[in-house]
mmCIF file of C-alpha atoms in Angstrom:
data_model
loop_
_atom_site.group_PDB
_atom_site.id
_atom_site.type_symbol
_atom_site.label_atom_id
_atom_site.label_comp_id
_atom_site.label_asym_id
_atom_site.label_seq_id
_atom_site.Cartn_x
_atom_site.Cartn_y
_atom_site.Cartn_z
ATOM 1 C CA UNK A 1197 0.225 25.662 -17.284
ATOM 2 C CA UNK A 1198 0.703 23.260 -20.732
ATOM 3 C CA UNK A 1199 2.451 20.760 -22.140
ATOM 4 C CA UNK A 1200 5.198 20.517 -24.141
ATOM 5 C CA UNK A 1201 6.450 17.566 -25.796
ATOM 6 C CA UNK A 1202 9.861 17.243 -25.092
ATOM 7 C CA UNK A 1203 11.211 15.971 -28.385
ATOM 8 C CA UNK A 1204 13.337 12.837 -26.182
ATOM 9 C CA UNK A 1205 10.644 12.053 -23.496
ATOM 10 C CA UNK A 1206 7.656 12.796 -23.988
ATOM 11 C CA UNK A 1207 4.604 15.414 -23.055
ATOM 12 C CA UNK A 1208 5.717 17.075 -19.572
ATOM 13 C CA UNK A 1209 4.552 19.387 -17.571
ATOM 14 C CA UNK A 1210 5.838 23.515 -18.328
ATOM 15 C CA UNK A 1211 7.657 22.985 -15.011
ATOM 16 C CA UNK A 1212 10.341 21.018 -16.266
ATOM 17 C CA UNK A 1213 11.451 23.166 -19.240
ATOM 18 C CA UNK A 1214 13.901 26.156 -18.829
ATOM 19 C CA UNK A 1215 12.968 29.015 -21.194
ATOM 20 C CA UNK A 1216 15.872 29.989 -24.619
ATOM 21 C CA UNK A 1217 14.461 32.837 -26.439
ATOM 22 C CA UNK A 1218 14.867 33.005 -29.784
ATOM 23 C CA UNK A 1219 15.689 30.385 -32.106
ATOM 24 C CA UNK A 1220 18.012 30.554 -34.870
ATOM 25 C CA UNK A 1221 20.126 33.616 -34.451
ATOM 26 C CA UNK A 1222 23.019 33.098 -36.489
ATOM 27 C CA UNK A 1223 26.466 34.247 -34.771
ATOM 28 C CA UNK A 1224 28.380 36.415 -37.348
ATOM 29 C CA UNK A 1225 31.690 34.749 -38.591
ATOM 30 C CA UNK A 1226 35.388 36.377 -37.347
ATOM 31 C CA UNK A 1227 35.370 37.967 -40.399
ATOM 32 C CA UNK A 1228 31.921 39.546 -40.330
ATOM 33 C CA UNK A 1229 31.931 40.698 -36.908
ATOM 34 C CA UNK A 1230 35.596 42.774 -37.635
ATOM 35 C CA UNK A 1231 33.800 44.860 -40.121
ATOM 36 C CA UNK A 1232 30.633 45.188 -38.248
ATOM 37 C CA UNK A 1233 29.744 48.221 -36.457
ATOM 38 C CA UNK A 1234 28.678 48.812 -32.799
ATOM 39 C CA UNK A 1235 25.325 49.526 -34.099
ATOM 40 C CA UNK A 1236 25.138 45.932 -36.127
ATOM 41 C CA UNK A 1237 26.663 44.520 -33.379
ATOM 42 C CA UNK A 1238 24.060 45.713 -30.944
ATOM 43 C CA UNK A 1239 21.217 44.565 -33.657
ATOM 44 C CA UNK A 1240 22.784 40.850 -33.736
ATOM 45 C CA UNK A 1241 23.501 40.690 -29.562
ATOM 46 C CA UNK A 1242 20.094 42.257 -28.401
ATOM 47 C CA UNK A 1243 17.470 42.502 -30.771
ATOM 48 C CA UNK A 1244 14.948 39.965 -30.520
ATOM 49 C CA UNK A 1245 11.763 39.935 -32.430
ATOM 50 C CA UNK A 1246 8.528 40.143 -30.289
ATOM 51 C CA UNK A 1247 5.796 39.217 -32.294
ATOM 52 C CA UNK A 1248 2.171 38.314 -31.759
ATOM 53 C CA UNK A 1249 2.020 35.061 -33.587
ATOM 54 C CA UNK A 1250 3.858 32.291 -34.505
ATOM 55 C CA UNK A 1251 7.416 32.641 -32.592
ATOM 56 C CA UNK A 1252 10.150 29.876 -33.353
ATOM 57 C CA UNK A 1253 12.126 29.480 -30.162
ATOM 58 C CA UNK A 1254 14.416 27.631 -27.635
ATOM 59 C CA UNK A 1255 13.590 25.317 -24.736
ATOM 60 C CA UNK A 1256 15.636 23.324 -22.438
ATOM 61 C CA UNK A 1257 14.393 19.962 -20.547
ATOM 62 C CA UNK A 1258 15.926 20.830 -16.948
ATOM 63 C CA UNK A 1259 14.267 18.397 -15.037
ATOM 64 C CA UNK A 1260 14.281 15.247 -17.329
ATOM 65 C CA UNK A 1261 17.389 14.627 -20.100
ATOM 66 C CA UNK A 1262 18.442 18.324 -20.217
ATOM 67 C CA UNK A 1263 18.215 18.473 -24.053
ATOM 68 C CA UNK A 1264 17.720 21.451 -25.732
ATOM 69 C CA UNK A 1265 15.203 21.796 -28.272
ATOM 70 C CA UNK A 1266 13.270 24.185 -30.274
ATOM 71 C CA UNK A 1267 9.567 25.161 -30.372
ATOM 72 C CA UNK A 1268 7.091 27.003 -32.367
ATOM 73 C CA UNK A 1269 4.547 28.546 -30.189
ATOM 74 C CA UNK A 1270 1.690 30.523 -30.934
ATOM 75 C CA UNK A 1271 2.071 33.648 -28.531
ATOM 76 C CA UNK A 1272 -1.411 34.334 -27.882
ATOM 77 C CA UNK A 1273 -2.674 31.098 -27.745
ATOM 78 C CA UNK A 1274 0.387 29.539 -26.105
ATOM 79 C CA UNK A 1275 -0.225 26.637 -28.352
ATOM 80 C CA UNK A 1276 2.557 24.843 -29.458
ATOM 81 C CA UNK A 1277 2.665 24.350 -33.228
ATOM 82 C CA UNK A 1278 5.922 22.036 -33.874
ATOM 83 C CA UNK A 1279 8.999 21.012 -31.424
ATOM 84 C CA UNK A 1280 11.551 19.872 -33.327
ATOM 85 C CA UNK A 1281 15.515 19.334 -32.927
ATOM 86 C CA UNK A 1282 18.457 22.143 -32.592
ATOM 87 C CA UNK A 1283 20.291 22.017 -36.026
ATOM 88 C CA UNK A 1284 16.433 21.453 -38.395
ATOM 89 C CA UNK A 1285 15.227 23.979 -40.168
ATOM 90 C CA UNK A 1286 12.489 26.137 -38.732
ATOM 91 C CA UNK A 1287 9.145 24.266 -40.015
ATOM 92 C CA UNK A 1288 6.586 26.024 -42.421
ATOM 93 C CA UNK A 1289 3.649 27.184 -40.499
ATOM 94 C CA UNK A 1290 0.259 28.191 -42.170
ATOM 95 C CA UNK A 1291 -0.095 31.727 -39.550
ATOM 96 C CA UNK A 1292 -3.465 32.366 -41.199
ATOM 97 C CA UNK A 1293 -4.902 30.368 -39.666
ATOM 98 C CA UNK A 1294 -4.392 30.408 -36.581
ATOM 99 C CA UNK B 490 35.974 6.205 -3.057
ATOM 100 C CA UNK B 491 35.198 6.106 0.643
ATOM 101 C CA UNK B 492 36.481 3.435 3.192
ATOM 102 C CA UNK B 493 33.128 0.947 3.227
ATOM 103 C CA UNK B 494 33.684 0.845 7.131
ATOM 104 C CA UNK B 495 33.769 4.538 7.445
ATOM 105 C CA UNK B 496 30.803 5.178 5.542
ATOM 106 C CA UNK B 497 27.574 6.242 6.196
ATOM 107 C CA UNK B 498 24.264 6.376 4.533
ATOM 108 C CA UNK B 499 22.685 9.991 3.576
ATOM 109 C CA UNK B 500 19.673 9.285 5.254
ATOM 110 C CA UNK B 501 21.351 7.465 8.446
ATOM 111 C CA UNK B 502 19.922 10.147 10.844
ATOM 112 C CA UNK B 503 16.368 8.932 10.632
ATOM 113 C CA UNK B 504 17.833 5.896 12.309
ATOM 114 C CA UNK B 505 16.031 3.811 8.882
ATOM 115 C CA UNK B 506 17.097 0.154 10.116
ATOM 116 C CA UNK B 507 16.049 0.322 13.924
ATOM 117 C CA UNK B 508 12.465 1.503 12.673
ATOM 118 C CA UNK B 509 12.363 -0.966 9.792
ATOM 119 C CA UNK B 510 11.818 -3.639 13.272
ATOM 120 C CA UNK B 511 8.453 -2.276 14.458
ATOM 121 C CA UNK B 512 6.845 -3.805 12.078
ATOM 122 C CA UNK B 513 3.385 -2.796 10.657
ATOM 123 C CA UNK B 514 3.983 -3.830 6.911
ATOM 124 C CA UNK B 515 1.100 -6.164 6.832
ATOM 125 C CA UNK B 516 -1.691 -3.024 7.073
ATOM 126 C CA UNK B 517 1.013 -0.155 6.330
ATOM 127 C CA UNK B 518 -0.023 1.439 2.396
ATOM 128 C CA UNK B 519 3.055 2.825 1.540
ATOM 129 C CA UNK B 520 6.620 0.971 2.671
ATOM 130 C CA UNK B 521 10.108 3.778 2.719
ATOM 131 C CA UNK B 522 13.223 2.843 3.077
ATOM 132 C CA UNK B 523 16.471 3.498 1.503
ATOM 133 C CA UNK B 524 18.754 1.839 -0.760
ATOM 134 C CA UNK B 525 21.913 3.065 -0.381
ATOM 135 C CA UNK B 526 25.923 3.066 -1.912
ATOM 136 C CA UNK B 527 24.405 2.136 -5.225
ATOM 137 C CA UNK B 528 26.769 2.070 -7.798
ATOM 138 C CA UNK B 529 25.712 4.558 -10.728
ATOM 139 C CA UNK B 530 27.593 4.686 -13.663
ATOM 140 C CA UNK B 531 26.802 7.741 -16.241
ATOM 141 C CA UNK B 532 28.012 6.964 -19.903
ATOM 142 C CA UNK B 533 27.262 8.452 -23.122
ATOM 143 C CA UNK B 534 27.786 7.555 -26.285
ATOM 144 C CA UNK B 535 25.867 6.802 -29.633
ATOM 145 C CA UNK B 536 23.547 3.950 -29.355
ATOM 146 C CA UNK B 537 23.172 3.747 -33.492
ATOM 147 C CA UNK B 538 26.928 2.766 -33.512
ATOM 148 C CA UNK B 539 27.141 -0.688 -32.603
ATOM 149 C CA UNK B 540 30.977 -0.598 -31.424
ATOM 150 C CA UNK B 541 29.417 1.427 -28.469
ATOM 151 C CA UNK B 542 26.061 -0.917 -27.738
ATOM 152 C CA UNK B 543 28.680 -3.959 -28.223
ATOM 153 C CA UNK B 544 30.688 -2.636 -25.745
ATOM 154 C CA UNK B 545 28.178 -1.822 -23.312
ATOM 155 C CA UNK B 546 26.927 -5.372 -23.208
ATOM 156 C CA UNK B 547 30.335 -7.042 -23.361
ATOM 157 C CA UNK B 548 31.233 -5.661 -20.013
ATOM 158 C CA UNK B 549 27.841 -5.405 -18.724
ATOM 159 C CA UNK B 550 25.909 -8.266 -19.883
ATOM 160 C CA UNK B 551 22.701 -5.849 -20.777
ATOM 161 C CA UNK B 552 21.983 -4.216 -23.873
ATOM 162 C CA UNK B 553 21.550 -0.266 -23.785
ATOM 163 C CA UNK B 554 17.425 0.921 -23.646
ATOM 164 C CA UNK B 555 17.142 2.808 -27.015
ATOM 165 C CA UNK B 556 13.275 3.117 -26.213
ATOM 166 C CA UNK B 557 13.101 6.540 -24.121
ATOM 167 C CA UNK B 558 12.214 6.420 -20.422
ATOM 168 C CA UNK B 559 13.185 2.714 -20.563
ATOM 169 C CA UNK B 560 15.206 0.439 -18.229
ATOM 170 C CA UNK B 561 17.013 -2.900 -19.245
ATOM 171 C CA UNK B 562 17.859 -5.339 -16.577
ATOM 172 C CA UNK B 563 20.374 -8.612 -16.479
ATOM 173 C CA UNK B 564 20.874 -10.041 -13.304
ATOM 174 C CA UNK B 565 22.174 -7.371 -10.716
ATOM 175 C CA UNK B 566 22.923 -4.740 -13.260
ATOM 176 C CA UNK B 567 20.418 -2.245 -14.888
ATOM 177 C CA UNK B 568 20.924 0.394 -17.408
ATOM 178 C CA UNK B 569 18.480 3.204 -17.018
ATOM 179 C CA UNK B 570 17.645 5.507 -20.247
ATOM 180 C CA UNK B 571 18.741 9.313 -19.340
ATOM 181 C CA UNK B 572 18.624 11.068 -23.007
ATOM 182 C CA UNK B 573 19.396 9.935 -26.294
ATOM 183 C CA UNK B 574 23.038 9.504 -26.101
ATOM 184 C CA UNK B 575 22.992 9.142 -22.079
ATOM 185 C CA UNK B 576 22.379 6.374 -19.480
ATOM 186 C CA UNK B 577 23.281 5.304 -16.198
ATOM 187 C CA UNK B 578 24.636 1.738 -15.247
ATOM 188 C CA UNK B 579 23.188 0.637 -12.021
ATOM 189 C CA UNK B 580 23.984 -1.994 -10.007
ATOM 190 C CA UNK B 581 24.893 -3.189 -6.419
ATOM 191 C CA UNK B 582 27.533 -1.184 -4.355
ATOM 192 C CA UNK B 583 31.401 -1.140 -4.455
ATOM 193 C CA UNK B 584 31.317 -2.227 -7.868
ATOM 194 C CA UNK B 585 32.767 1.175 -9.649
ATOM 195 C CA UNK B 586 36.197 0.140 -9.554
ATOM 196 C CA UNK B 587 35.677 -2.996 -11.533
ATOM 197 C CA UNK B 588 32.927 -1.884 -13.765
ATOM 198 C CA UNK B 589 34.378 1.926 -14.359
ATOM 199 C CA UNK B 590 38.023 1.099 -15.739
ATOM 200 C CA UNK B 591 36.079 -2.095 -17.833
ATOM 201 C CA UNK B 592 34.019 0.452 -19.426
ATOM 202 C CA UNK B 593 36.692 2.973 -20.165
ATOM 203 C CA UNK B 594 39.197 0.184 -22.137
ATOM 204 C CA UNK B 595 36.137 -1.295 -24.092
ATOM 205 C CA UNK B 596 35.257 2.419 -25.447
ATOM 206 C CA UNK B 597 38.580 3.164 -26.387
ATOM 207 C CA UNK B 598 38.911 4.873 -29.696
ATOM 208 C CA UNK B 599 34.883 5.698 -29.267
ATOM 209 C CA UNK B 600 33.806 8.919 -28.903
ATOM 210 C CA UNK B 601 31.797 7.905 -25.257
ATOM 211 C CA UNK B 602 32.645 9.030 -21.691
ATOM 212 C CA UNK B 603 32.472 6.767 -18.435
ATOM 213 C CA UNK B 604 31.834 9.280 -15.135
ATOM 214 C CA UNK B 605 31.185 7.387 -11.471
ATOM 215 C CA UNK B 606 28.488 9.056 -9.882
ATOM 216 C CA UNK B 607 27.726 6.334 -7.190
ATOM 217 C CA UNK B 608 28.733 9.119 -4.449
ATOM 218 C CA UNK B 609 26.116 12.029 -5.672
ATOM 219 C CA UNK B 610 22.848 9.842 -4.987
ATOM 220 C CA UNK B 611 20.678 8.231 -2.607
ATOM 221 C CA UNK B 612 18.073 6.090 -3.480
ATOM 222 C CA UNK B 613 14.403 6.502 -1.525
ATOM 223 C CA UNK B 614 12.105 3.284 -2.242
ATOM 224 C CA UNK B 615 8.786 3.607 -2.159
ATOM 225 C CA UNK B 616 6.135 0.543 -2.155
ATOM 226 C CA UNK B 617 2.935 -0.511 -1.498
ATOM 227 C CA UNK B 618 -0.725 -0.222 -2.899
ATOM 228 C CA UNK B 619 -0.903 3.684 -2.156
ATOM 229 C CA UNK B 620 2.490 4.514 -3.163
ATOM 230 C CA UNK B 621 1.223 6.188 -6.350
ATOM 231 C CA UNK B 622 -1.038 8.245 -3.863
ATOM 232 C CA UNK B 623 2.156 9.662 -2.223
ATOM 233 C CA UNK B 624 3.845 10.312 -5.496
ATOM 234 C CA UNK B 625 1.227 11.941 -7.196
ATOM 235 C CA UNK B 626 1.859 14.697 -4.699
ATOM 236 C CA UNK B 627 4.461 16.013 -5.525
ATOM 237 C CA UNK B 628 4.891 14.900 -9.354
ATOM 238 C CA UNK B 629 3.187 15.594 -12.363
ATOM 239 C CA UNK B 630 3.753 12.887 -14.289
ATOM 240 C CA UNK B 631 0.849 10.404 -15.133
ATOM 241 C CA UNK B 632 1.667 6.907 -13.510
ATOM 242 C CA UNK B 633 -1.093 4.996 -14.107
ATOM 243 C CA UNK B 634 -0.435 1.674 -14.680
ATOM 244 C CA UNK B 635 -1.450 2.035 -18.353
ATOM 245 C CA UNK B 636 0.613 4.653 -19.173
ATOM 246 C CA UNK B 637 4.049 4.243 -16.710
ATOM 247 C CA UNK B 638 4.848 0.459 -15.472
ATOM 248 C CA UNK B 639 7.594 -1.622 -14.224
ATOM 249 C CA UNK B 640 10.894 -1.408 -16.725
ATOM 250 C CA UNK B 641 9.944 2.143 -16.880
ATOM 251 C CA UNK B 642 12.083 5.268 -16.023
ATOM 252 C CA UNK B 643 11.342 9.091 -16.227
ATOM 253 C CA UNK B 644 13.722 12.046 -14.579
ATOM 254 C CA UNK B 645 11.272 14.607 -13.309
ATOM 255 C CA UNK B 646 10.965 16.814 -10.490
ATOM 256 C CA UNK B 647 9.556 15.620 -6.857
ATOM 257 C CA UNK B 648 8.532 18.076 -5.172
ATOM 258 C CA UNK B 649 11.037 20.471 -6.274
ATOM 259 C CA UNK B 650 14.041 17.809 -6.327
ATOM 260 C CA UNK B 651 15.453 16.902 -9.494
ATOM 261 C CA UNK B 652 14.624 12.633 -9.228
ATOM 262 C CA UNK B 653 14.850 9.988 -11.594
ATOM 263 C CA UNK B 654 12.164 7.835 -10.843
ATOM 264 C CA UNK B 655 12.387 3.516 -11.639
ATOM 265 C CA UNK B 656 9.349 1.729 -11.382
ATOM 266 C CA UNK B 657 10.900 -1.964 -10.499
ATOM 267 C CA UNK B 658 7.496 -3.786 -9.810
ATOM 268 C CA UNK B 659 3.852 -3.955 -10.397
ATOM 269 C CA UNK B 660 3.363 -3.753 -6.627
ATOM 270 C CA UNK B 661 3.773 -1.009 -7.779
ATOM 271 C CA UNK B 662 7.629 -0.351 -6.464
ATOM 272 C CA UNK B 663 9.824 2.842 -7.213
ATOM 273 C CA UNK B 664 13.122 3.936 -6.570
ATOM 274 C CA UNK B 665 13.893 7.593 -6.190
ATOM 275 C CA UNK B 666 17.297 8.565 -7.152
ATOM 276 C CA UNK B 667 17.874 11.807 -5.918
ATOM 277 C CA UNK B 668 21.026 13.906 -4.772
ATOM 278 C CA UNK B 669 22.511 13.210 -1.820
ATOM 279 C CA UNK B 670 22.178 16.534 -0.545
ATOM 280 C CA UNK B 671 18.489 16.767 -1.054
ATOM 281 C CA UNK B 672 17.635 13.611 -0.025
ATOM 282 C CA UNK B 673 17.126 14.617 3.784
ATOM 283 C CA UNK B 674 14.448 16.966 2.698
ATOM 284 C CA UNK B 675 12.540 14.534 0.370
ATOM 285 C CA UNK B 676 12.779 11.960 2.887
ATOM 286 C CA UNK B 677 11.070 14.319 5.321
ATOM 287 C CA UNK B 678 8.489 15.638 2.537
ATOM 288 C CA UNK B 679 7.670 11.921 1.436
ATOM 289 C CA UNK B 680 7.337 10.709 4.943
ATOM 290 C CA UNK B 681 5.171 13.301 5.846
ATOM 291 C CA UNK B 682 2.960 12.548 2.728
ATOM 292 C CA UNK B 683 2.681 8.634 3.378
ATOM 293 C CA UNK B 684 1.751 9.237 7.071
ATOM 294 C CA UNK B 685 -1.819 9.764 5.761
ATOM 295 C CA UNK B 686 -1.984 6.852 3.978
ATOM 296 C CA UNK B 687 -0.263 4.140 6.660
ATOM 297 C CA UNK B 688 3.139 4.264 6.833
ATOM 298 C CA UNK B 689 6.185 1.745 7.323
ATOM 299 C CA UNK B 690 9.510 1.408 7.530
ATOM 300 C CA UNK B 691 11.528 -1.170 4.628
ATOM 301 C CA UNK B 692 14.718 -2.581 5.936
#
């Protein structure tokens, strides 16, 4: 069980966040995803990365003001390195040394 | 909206106002009861444009709670913080069909919404010196007095409810806005909790 700092209201409890996945998939355009084939397609839809490390991704505050938000979590650790809001830029984060 | 005659509370099973009579309050550490046919009014909008906040006060006479997990009160009416571009109007009941169309003409030509949601909560009150006792049961929020006081809201879960939690006094007093359709299981839940800490009735 942690705490994540829900970018709106505060630390909370794990309980009240819903779970995204990744962050920052970009959806191909109209006019990519007409010349793309079934095997790109399949790489954009359900590839996800999986690393051990530093892993930007997507939370939701259920229980309080039902923002979404996104997070940079340490998957070992579970620590939580930044939370910052959908549209920003995925933050610089030194991975050495954690 | 339903006939006031016609209408009955979501808790009026427990039979609330017949047990508020058997008194007990002077010893009793936590006081329940329920506030009900509050009107809640959700609106959103954005509170850095100052055609919306104007708006808001105009018709309501409070200004909109910027601060997060904030409540600002003017006579009967309250506006409770929900998210950054999201709040509810509270006030006494039967007051949705003045307040509601008022609302909707001042934020015309604003990108805001007016909903009535009066109908989809209850509200449990909760009171008395152990009342944080009972609530720390079943949320995990800190609420000691240093960190969550009076003219402070949160939404949270309660024992598996979604709430919204108001602390109106330094009693300390809550309300618990909850669904309507929950609300008979965290009235049973809550009064089971407060029975070990001396329980009674509000009116």
């Amino acid at each position: 069980m942690f705490l994540i700092t829900c970018p709106y209201c505060g630390a909370r409890d794990e309980h009240e966040f819903g779970y995204g996945h990744e962050a920052h998939i970009v959806r191909p355009t109209p006019a990519e995803y007409e010349q793309m084939s079934d095997a790109e397609w399949a790489q954009y839809l359900f590839m996800r990365k999986n690393p051990k490390g530093v892993h930007f991704e997507r939370w939701v505050h259920t229980k309080g003001c039902r923002r979404w938000f996104n997070v940079a979590r340490h998957t070992v650790t579970h620590e939580i390195l930044a939370v910052y809001e959908m549209g920003k830029p995925a933050p610089q984060i030194d991975t050495e040394k954690k | 909206m339903v006939e006031a005659y016609q209408r009955r509370s979501a808790l009026n099973h427990f039979g609330l106002a017949a047990r508020a009579n058997q008194g007990g309050h002077a010893t009793a550490g936590v006081i329940l009861g329920e506030s009900a046919h509050r009107t809640i009014i959700n609106i959103r909008g954005d509170a850095n444009d100052a055609a919306f906040t104007n708006a808001v006060k105009s018709v309501t006479g409070v200004d909109v709670p910027t601060k997060a997990n904030t409540v600002n009160k003017a006579g009967e009416v309250s506006i409770l913080w929900l998210g950054p571009d999201e709040w509810w109007v509270v006030t006494t009941p039967d007051r949705s069909d003045e307040l509601v169309p008022a609302l909707r003409q001042a934020f015309q030509g604003q990108h805001a919404a007016v909903i009535d949601v009066s109908e989809s909560r209850t509200v449990i009150t909760i009171s008395g010196a152990k009342a944080r006792d009972v609530l720390a049961r079943g949320i995990s929020l800190d609420l000691h007095p240093q960190v969550f006081g009076p003219g402070q809201c949160a939404q949270t879960g309660m024992s598996k409810c979604n709430v919204l939690l108001h602390q109106t006094d330094d009693k300390p007093s809550y309300d618990i806005y909850v669904l309507k359709s929950f609300s008979d299981y965290l009235w049973q839940w809550t009064e089971k909790i407060a029975t070990n800490f001396g329980l009674a009735i509000g009116a």
